[in-house]
Amino acid sequence: HNCFWKAQVNTSFNGTQASVQNTYVVRIPEDDRYLPYAEYKDSPEEHFTASQGDIVIYGECLELLRQKGLIYPCFCTRNQLHAASAPHATDGTPIYAGTCRNLTGAERALREKTRRPALRIRVPAETVAFTDTVMGDYAERLDRDCGDFILRRSDGIHAYQLAVVVDDALMGVNQVVRGADLLSSTPRQIWLQRQLTLPVPPQYCHVPLLCGR
């Protein structure tokens, strides 16, 4: 995995801030749910805590987005999404075609009788750009390159894109070091941070994945 890369970059980040007490947080998302995270103050040996995140706060954030008219229920199954002849994002994920975006109240009520919906967020035709510490300048136009994305799955689990944004803000994270496979997730996360009026986005550093047999 890329833990060595991350450790090296973290050391570089914080080597220039000798007068500041640093806290390292290792979070491991799995199946859109966080495993217990390790929190280190200055050295990995000093401190360890564990948490599963705050489900209540995730729900409050969803309600805020709902009040802004950005949330809508999606009844599409995984098979339907992958079977659709729609464009695909750079990571191979199908870009949502908007099938459930403009359903009427009656259409939603009919679908709810047979399937619990996921919750998606409407994205605009807006380009979000940022400068990554390793990868340099990166930008995506949300409607074309990302599409409306899921914030809560049909089984009630809050999706990674929402959880990571909220947790970063709650924990005061100002530097994020993670694998380059998540580079394309960053524009939508920055945009989501803005919709939730969260603090300034962290400084992002996406490192190459260490692959081998």
PDB file of C-alpha atoms in Angstrom:
ATOM      1  CA  HIS A   1       0.000   0.000   0.000  1.00  0.00           C
ATOM      2  CA  ASN A   2       1.112   3.663  -0.010  1.00  0.00           C
ATOM      3  CA  CYS A   3       1.690   4.150   3.725  1.00  0.00           C
ATOM      4  CA  PHE A   4       5.439   4.710   3.193  1.00  0.00           C
ATOM      5  CA  TRP A   5       4.764   7.516   0.718  1.00  0.00           C
ATOM      6  CA  LYS A   6       2.269   9.088   3.113  1.00  0.00           C
ATOM      7  CA  ALA A   7       4.677   8.941   6.024  1.00  0.00           C
ATOM      8  CA  GLN A   8       7.392  10.592   3.955  1.00  0.00           C
ATOM      9  CA  VAL A   9       5.111  13.390   2.772  1.00  0.00           C
ATOM     10  CA  ASN A  10       3.729  13.968   6.270  1.00  0.00           C
ATOM     11  CA  THR A  11       7.283  14.343   7.526  1.00  0.00           C
ATOM     12  CA  SER A  12       8.004  16.886   4.779  1.00  0.00           C
ATOM     13  CA  PHE A  13       4.838  18.846   5.559  1.00  0.00           C
ATOM     14  CA  ASN A  14       5.529  19.113   9.238  1.00  0.00           C
ATOM     15  CA  GLY A  15       9.290  19.488   9.106  1.00  0.00           C
ATOM     16  CA  THR A  16       8.716  23.133   8.153  1.00  0.00           C
ATOM     17  CA  GLN A  17       6.457  23.703  11.163  1.00  0.00           C
ATOM     18  CA  ALA A  18       8.731  22.790  14.058  1.00  0.00           C
ATOM     19  CA  SER A  19       7.113  25.296  16.399  1.00  0.00           C
ATOM     20  CA  VAL A  20       3.612  23.858  15.866  1.00  0.00           C
ATOM     21  CA  GLN A  21       2.346  20.783  17.706  1.00  0.00           C
ATOM     22  CA  ASN A  22       1.212  18.381  15.024  1.00  0.00           C
ATOM     23  CA  THR A  23      -1.533  15.784  15.170  1.00  0.00           C
ATOM     24  CA  TYR A  24      -1.513  12.903  12.693  1.00  0.00           C
ATOM     25  CA  VAL A  25      -4.822  11.174  12.048  1.00  0.00           C
ATOM     26  CA  VAL A  26      -4.978   7.864  10.187  1.00  0.00           C
ATOM     27  CA  ARG A  27      -8.486   7.130   8.910  1.00  0.00           C
ATOM     28  CA  ILE A  28      -9.309   3.970   6.979  1.00  0.00           C
ATOM     29  CA  PRO A  29     -12.677   4.080   5.162  1.00  0.00           C
ATOM     30  CA  GLU A  30     -14.045   0.615   4.476  1.00  0.00           C
ATOM     31  CA  ASP A  31     -17.366  -0.048   2.786  1.00  0.00           C
ATOM     32  CA  ASP A  32     -18.242   3.648   3.324  1.00  0.00           C
ATOM     33  CA  ARG A  33     -17.878   3.213   7.079  1.00  0.00           C
ATOM     34  CA  TYR A  34     -14.838   4.336   8.999  1.00  0.00           C
ATOM     35  CA  LEU A  35     -12.870   1.807  10.942  1.00  0.00           C
ATOM     36  CA  PRO A  36     -11.493   3.147  14.230  1.00  0.00           C
ATOM     37  CA  TYR A  37      -8.916   5.811  13.455  1.00  0.00           C
ATOM     38  CA  ALA A  38      -5.559   6.350  15.074  1.00  0.00           C
ATOM     39  CA  GLU A  39      -4.667   9.845  16.231  1.00  0.00           C
ATOM     40  CA  TYR A  40      -1.042  10.693  16.901  1.00  0.00           C
ATOM     41  CA  LYS A  41       0.296  13.845  18.546  1.00  0.00           C
ATOM     42  CA  ASP A  42       3.868  14.478  17.306  1.00  0.00           C
ATOM     43  CA  SER A  43       4.799  10.790  17.463  1.00  0.00           C
ATOM     44  CA  PRO A  44       2.840   7.583  16.785  1.00  0.00           C
ATOM     45  CA  GLU A  45       3.657   6.252  20.231  1.00  0.00           C
ATOM     46  CA  GLU A  46       2.123   9.126  22.158  1.00  0.00           C
ATOM     47  CA  HIS A  47      -1.628   8.947  21.707  1.00  0.00           C
ATOM     48  CA  PHE A  48      -4.328   6.677  20.334  1.00  0.00           C
ATOM     49  CA  THR A  49      -8.083   7.175  20.197  1.00  0.00           C
ATOM     50  CA  ALA A  50     -10.881   5.522  18.279  1.00  0.00           C
ATOM     51  CA  SER A  51     -14.152   6.815  16.825  1.00  0.00           C
ATOM     52  CA  GLN A  52     -16.867   5.775  14.358  1.00  0.00           C
ATOM     53  CA  GLY A  53     -17.867   9.321  13.405  1.00  0.00           C
ATOM     54  CA  ASP A  54     -21.022  11.195  14.243  1.00  0.00           C
ATOM     55  CA  ILE A  55     -24.031   9.834  12.347  1.00  0.00           C
ATOM     56  CA  VAL A  56     -26.269  12.571  13.762  1.00  0.00           C
ATOM     57  CA  ILE A  57     -24.107  15.306  12.252  1.00  0.00           C
ATOM     58  CA  TYR A  58     -24.128  13.571   8.870  1.00  0.00           C
ATOM     59  CA  GLY A  59     -27.922  13.645   9.006  1.00  0.00           C
ATOM     60  CA  GLU A  60     -27.934  17.335   9.921  1.00  0.00           C
ATOM     61  CA  CYS A  61     -25.709  18.086   6.938  1.00  0.00           C
ATOM     62  CA  LEU A  62     -28.058  16.171   4.649  1.00  0.00           C
ATOM     63  CA  GLU A  63     -30.983  18.187   6.000  1.00  0.00           C
ATOM     64  CA  LEU A  64     -29.129  21.442   5.305  1.00  0.00           C
ATOM     65  CA  LEU A  65     -28.528  20.356   1.721  1.00  0.00           C
ATOM     66  CA  ARG A  66     -32.147  19.237   1.417  1.00  0.00           C
ATOM     67  CA  GLN A  67     -33.324  22.696   2.494  1.00  0.00           C
ATOM     68  CA  LYS A  68     -31.206  24.153  -0.312  1.00  0.00           C
ATOM     69  CA  GLY A  69     -33.023  21.919  -2.808  1.00  0.00           C
ATOM     70  CA  LEU A  70     -29.885  19.948  -3.628  1.00  0.00           C
ATOM     71  CA  ILE A  71     -30.922  16.476  -2.453  1.00  0.00           C
ATOM     72  CA  TYR A  72     -33.185  14.034  -4.282  1.00  0.00           C
ATOM     73  CA  PRO A  73     -34.005  10.322  -3.935  1.00  0.00           C
ATOM     74  CA  CYS A  74     -32.545   7.889  -6.457  1.00  0.00           C
ATOM     75  CA  PHE A  75     -34.156   4.493  -6.995  1.00  0.00           C
ATOM     76  CA  CYS A  76     -31.690   3.122  -9.554  1.00  0.00           C
ATOM     77  CA  THR A  77     -30.081  -0.222  -8.779  1.00  0.00           C
ATOM     78  CA  ARG A  78     -26.367  -0.886  -9.160  1.00  0.00           C
ATOM     79  CA  ASN A  79     -27.081  -3.140 -12.150  1.00  0.00           C
ATOM     80  CA  GLN A  80     -29.122  -0.416 -13.838  1.00  0.00           C
ATOM     81  CA  LEU A  81     -26.344   2.114 -13.351  1.00  0.00           C
ATOM     82  CA  HIS A  82     -23.656  -0.141 -14.804  1.00  0.00           C
ATOM     83  CA  ALA A  83     -25.880  -1.301 -17.671  1.00  0.00           C
ATOM     84  CA  ALA A  84     -26.615   2.256 -18.810  1.00  0.00           C
ATOM     85  CA  SER A  85     -24.664   3.393 -21.863  1.00  0.00           C
ATOM     86  CA  ALA A  86     -23.533   6.540 -20.093  1.00  0.00           C
ATOM     87  CA  PRO A  87     -20.124   8.249 -19.945  1.00  0.00           C
ATOM     88  CA  HIS A  88     -17.695   6.996 -17.323  1.00  0.00           C
ATOM     89  CA  ALA A  89     -15.503   8.973 -14.944  1.00  0.00           C
ATOM     90  CA  THR A  90     -11.720   8.617 -15.037  1.00  0.00           C
ATOM     91  CA  ASP A  91     -11.923   5.933 -12.320  1.00  0.00           C
ATOM     92  CA  GLY A  92     -14.358   3.867 -14.396  1.00  0.00           C
ATOM     93  CA  THR A  93     -17.445   4.797 -12.377  1.00  0.00           C
ATOM     94  CA  PRO A  94     -20.511   5.478 -14.556  1.00  0.00           C
ATOM     95  CA  ILE A  95     -21.487   9.144 -14.557  1.00  0.00           C
ATOM     96  CA  TYR A  96     -25.094   9.289 -13.396  1.00  0.00           C
ATOM     97  CA  ALA A  97     -27.492  10.038 -16.246  1.00  0.00           C
ATOM     98  CA  GLY A  98     -30.006  11.860 -14.024  1.00  0.00           C
ATOM     99  CA  THR A  99     -32.726   9.215 -14.325  1.00  0.00           C
ATOM    100  CA  CYS A 100     -34.336  10.133 -10.976  1.00  0.00           C
ATOM    101  CA  ARG A 101     -33.330  13.809 -10.920  1.00  0.00           C
ATOM    102  CA  ASN A 102     -36.689  15.251 -11.957  1.00  0.00           C
ATOM    103  CA  LEU A 103     -39.224  12.652 -10.876  1.00  0.00           C
ATOM    104  CA  THR A 104     -42.627  13.985  -9.862  1.00  0.00           C
ATOM    105  CA  GLY A 105     -43.957  13.422  -6.362  1.00  0.00           C
ATOM    106  CA  ALA A 106     -46.289  10.745  -7.704  1.00  0.00           C
ATOM    107  CA  GLU A 107     -43.449   8.948  -9.496  1.00  0.00           C
ATOM    108  CA  ARG A 108     -41.331   8.957  -6.347  1.00  0.00           C
ATOM    109  CA  ALA A 109     -44.212   7.635  -4.227  1.00  0.00           C
ATOM    110  CA  LEU A 110     -44.759   4.777  -6.677  1.00  0.00           C
ATOM    111  CA  ARG A 111     -41.086   3.767  -6.645  1.00  0.00           C
ATOM    112  CA  GLU A 112     -40.887   3.973  -2.848  1.00  0.00           C
ATOM    113  CA  LYS A 113     -43.392   1.118  -2.617  1.00  0.00           C
ATOM    114  CA  THR A 114     -40.824  -1.326  -3.978  1.00  0.00           C
ATOM    115  CA  ARG A 115     -37.413   0.163  -3.184  1.00  0.00           C
ATOM    116  CA  ARG A 116     -35.791   2.348  -0.560  1.00  0.00           C
ATOM    117  CA  PRO A 117     -33.945   5.169  -2.338  1.00  0.00           C
ATOM    118  CA  ALA A 118     -30.400   6.399  -2.067  1.00  0.00           C
ATOM    119  CA  LEU A 119     -29.910  10.160  -1.756  1.00  0.00           C
ATOM    120  CA  ARG A 120     -28.051  12.054  -4.470  1.00  0.00           C
ATOM    121  CA  ILE A 121     -26.922  15.660  -4.663  1.00  0.00           C
ATOM    122  CA  ARG A 122     -27.509  17.850  -7.717  1.00  0.00           C
ATOM    123  CA  VAL A 123     -24.277  19.241  -9.114  1.00  0.00           C
ATOM    124  CA  PRO A 124     -24.132  22.326 -11.341  1.00  0.00           C
ATOM    125  CA  ALA A 125     -22.281  22.932 -14.593  1.00  0.00           C
ATOM    126  CA  GLU A 126     -19.401  24.332 -12.564  1.00  0.00           C
ATOM    127  CA  THR A 127     -15.665  23.777 -12.812  1.00  0.00           C
ATOM    128  CA  VAL A 128     -13.825  23.217  -9.542  1.00  0.00           C
ATOM    129  CA  ALA A 129     -10.032  23.521  -9.630  1.00  0.00           C
ATOM    130  CA  PHE A 130      -7.307  23.130  -7.032  1.00  0.00           C
ATOM    131  CA  THR A 131      -3.539  22.659  -6.850  1.00  0.00           C
ATOM    132  CA  ASP A 132      -2.347  19.365  -5.452  1.00  0.00           C
ATOM    133  CA  THR A 133       1.010  19.300  -3.674  1.00  0.00           C
ATOM    134  CA  VAL A 134       2.243  16.343  -5.755  1.00  0.00           C
ATOM    135  CA  MET A 135      -0.010  16.151  -8.815  1.00  0.00           C
ATOM    136  CA  GLY A 136      -0.149  19.883  -9.539  1.00  0.00           C
ATOM    137  CA  ASP A 137      -3.168  21.673 -11.017  1.00  0.00           C
ATOM    138  CA  TYR A 138      -6.320  19.596 -11.382  1.00  0.00           C
ATOM    139  CA  ALA A 139      -9.870  20.549 -12.384  1.00  0.00           C
ATOM    140  CA  GLU A 140     -13.197  18.925 -13.153  1.00  0.00           C
ATOM    141  CA  ARG A 141     -16.492  20.218 -14.484  1.00  0.00           C
ATOM    142  CA  LEU A 142     -18.894  18.603 -12.076  1.00  0.00           C
ATOM    143  CA  ASP A 143     -21.848  17.866 -14.359  1.00  0.00           C
ATOM    144  CA  ARG A 144     -19.661  16.406 -17.114  1.00  0.00           C
ATOM    145  CA  ASP A 145     -16.845  14.692 -15.207  1.00  0.00           C
ATOM    146  CA  CYS A 146     -18.574  13.710 -11.977  1.00  0.00           C
ATOM    147  CA  GLY A 147     -22.359  13.863 -12.198  1.00  0.00           C
ATOM    148  CA  ASP A 148     -24.849  13.834  -9.336  1.00  0.00           C
ATOM    149  CA  PHE A 149     -23.254  11.660  -6.672  1.00  0.00           C
ATOM    150  CA  ILE A 150     -24.600   9.659  -3.742  1.00  0.00           C
ATOM    151  CA  LEU A 151     -24.468  11.024  -0.192  1.00  0.00           C
ATOM    152  CA  ARG A 152     -26.477   8.273   1.499  1.00  0.00           C
ATOM    153  CA  ARG A 153     -26.879   4.763   0.193  1.00  0.00           C
ATOM    154  CA  SER A 154     -30.186   2.917  -0.032  1.00  0.00           C
ATOM    155  CA  ASP A 155     -29.222   0.855   3.036  1.00  0.00           C
ATOM    156  CA  GLY A 156     -28.938   4.043   5.117  1.00  0.00           C
ATOM    157  CA  ILE A 157     -25.124   4.180   5.200  1.00  0.00           C
ATOM    158  CA  HIS A 158     -23.731   7.668   4.638  1.00  0.00           C
ATOM    159  CA  ALA A 159     -21.424   7.631   1.647  1.00  0.00           C
ATOM    160  CA  TYR A 160     -17.701   8.297   1.705  1.00  0.00           C
ATOM    161  CA  GLN A 161     -17.952  11.640  -0.102  1.00  0.00           C
ATOM    162  CA  LEU A 162     -20.133  13.114   2.653  1.00  0.00           C
ATOM    163  CA  ALA A 163     -18.434  11.417   5.598  1.00  0.00           C
ATOM    164  CA  VAL A 164     -14.903  12.438   4.664  1.00  0.00           C
ATOM    165  CA  VAL A 165     -15.862  16.085   4.133  1.00  0.00           C
ATOM    166  CA  VAL A 166     -17.707  16.344   7.439  1.00  0.00           C
ATOM    167  CA  ASP A 167     -15.060  14.446   9.406  1.00  0.00           C
ATOM    168  CA  ASP A 168     -12.254  16.618   8.018  1.00  0.00           C
ATOM    169  CA  ALA A 169     -14.111  19.716   9.213  1.00  0.00           C
ATOM    170  CA  LEU A 170     -15.004  18.265  12.626  1.00  0.00           C
ATOM    171  CA  MET A 171     -11.423  17.188  13.253  1.00  0.00           C
ATOM    172  CA  GLY A 172      -9.863  20.419  12.014  1.00  0.00           C
ATOM    173  CA  VAL A 173      -7.861  18.634   9.313  1.00  0.00           C
ATOM    174  CA  ASN A 174      -5.796  21.111   7.291  1.00  0.00           C
ATOM    175  CA  GLN A 175      -3.564  18.728   5.322  1.00  0.00           C
ATOM    176  CA  VAL A 176      -4.774  15.577   3.590  1.00  0.00           C
ATOM    177  CA  VAL A 177      -2.342  12.948   2.303  1.00  0.00           C
ATOM    178  CA  ARG A 178      -3.928  10.046   0.440  1.00  0.00           C
ATOM    179  CA  GLY A 179      -3.596   7.855  -2.641  1.00  0.00           C
ATOM    180  CA  ALA A 180      -3.764   9.238  -6.177  1.00  0.00           C
ATOM    181  CA  ASP A 181      -6.823   7.060  -6.825  1.00  0.00           C
ATOM    182  CA  LEU A 182      -8.824   9.654  -4.849  1.00  0.00           C
ATOM    183  CA  LEU A 183      -7.600  12.659  -6.836  1.00  0.00           C
ATOM    184  CA  SER A 184     -10.794  12.777  -8.906  1.00  0.00           C
ATOM    185  CA  SER A 185     -12.937  12.813  -5.736  1.00  0.00           C
ATOM    186  CA  THR A 186     -11.404  16.073  -4.555  1.00  0.00           C
ATOM    187  CA  PRO A 187     -13.272  18.622  -6.751  1.00  0.00           C
ATOM    188  CA  ARG A 188     -16.662  17.289  -5.654  1.00  0.00           C
ATOM    189  CA  GLN A 189     -15.510  17.274  -2.024  1.00  0.00           C
ATOM    190  CA  ILE A 190     -14.359  20.906  -2.283  1.00  0.00           C
ATOM    191  CA  TRP A 191     -17.705  21.837  -3.831  1.00  0.00           C
ATOM    192  CA  LEU A 192     -19.573  19.965  -1.089  1.00  0.00           C
ATOM    193  CA  GLN A 193     -17.548  21.798   1.553  1.00  0.00           C
ATOM    194  CA  ARG A 194     -18.742  25.076   0.034  1.00  0.00           C
ATOM    195  CA  GLN A 195     -22.398  23.999   0.049  1.00  0.00           C
ATOM    196  CA  LEU A 196     -22.096  23.140   3.743  1.00  0.00           C
ATOM    197  CA  THR A 197     -20.273  26.451   4.421  1.00  0.00           C
ATOM    198  CA  LEU A 198     -17.426  24.567   6.070  1.00  0.00           C
ATOM    199  CA  PRO A 199     -14.008  26.106   6.783  1.00  0.00           C
ATOM    200  CA  VAL A 200     -11.349  26.551   4.101  1.00  0.00           C
ATOM    201  CA  PRO A 201     -10.587  23.216   2.364  1.00  0.00           C
ATOM    202  CA  PRO A 202      -7.492  21.323   3.485  1.00  0.00           C
ATOM    203  CA  GLN A 203      -4.264  21.299   1.514  1.00  0.00           C
ATOM    204  CA  TYR A 204      -4.364  18.131  -0.593  1.00  0.00           C
ATOM    205  CA  CYS A 205      -1.494  15.827  -1.429  1.00  0.00           C
ATOM    206  CA  HIS A 206      -2.225  12.772  -3.569  1.00  0.00           C
ATOM    207  CA  VAL A 207       0.650  10.316  -3.733  1.00  0.00           C
ATOM    208  CA  PRO A 208       1.270   7.547  -6.281  1.00  0.00           C
ATOM    209  CA  LEU A 209       0.020   4.122  -5.350  1.00  0.00           C
ATOM    210  CA  LEU A 210       2.677   1.536  -4.606  1.00  0.00           C
ATOM    211  CA  CYS A 211       1.615  -1.499  -6.603  1.00  0.00           C
ATOM    212  CA  GLY A 212       3.266  -4.888  -6.704  1.00  0.00           C
ATOM    213  CA  ARG A 213       2.780  -8.605  -6.452  1.00  0.00           C
TER     214      ARG A 213
END
